[in-house]
CSV table of C-alpha atoms in Angstrom, one decimal:
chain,number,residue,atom,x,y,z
A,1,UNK,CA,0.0,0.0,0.0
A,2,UNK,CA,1.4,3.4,-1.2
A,3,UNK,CA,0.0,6.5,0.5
A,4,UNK,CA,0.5,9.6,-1.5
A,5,UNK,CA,1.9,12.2,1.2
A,6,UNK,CA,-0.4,15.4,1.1
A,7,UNK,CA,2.0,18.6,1.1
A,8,UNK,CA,0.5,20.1,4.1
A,9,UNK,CA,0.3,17.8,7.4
A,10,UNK,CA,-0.5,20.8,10.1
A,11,UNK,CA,-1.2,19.0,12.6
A,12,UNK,CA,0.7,15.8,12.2
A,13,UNK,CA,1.3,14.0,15.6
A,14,UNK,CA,1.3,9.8,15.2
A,15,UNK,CA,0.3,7.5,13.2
A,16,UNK,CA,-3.6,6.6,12.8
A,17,UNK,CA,-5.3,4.1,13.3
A,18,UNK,CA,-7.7,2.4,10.8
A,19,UNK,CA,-10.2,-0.3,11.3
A,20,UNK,CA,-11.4,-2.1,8.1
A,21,UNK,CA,-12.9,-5.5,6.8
A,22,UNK,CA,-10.9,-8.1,4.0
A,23,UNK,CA,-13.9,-9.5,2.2
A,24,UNK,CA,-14.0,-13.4,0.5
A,25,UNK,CA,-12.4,-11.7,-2.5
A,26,UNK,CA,-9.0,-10.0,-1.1
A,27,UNK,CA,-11.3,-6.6,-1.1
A,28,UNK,CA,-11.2,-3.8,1.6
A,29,UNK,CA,-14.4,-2.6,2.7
A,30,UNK,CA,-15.9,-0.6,5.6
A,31,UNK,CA,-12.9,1.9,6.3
A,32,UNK,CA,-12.3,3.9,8.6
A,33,UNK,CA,-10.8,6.1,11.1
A,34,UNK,CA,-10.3,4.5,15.1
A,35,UNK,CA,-7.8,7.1,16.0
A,36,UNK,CA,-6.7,10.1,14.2
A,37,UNK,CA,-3.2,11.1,13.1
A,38,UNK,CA,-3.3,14.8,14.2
A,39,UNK,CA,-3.4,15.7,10.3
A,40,UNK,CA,-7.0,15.7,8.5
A,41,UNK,CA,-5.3,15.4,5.3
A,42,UNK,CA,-2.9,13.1,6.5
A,43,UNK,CA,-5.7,11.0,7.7
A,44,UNK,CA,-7.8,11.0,4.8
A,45,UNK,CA,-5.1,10.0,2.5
A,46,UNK,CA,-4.4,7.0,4.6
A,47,UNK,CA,-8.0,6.3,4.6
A,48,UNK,CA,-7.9,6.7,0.8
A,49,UNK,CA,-5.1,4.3,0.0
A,50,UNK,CA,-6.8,1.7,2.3
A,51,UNK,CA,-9.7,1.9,0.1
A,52,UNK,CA,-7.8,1.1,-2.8
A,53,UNK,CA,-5.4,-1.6,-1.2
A,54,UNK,CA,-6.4,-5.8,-1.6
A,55,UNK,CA,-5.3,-8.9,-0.4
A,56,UNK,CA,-5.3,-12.4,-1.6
A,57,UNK,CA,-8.9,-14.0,-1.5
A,58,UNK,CA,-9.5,-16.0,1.5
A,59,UNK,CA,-9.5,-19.3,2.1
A,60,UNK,CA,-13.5,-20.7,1.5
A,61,UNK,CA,-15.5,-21.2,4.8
A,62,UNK,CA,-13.3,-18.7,7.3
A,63,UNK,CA,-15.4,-15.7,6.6
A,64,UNK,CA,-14.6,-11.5,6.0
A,65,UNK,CA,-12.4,-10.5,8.8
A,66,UNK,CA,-11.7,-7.5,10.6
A,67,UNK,CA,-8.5,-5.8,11.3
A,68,UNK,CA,-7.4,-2.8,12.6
A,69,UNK,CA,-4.0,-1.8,11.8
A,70,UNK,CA,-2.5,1.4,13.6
A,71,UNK,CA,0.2,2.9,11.3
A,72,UNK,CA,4.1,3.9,12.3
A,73,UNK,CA,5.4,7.4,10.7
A,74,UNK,CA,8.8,7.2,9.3
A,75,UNK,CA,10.1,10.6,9.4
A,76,UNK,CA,12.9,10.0,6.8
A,77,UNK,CA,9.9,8.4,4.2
A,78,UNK,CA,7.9,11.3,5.1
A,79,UNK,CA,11.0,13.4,3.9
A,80,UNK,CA,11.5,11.4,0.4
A,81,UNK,CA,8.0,10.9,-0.5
């Protein structure tokens, strides 16, 4: 998953957390924010890449599951993205 740094993170404190669901098919659905970054944008464009992310399809009879996943900021990525 790529997230496409916005060029103004006012705000920015930690990483967010996101709670979303895998469905059968390796889809994400039902994103969205548990804890916030500090940084709308930031936020938003962490939300929009999970959206857009997938995983492999999932194994027949175990079922959509939920995750949560609370991200870790890398200030030197933040610097080269």
């Amino acid at each position: 998953m790529k997230i496409h740094w916005p060029k103004d993170v006012t705000g920015l404190k930690s990483g967010p957390t996101v709670k979303y669901m895998i469905e059968m098919d390796g889809s994400v659905s039902h994103v969205s924010s548990e804890k916030s970054s500090g940084s709308k944008a930031f936020d938003d464009a962490v939300l929009d890449a999970m959206k857009k992310s997938s995983y492999r399809p999932l194994k027949a009879g175990c079922g959509p599951q939920e995750s949560v996943v609370t991200f870790t900021l890398d200030p030197l990525t933040a610097l080269l993205s």
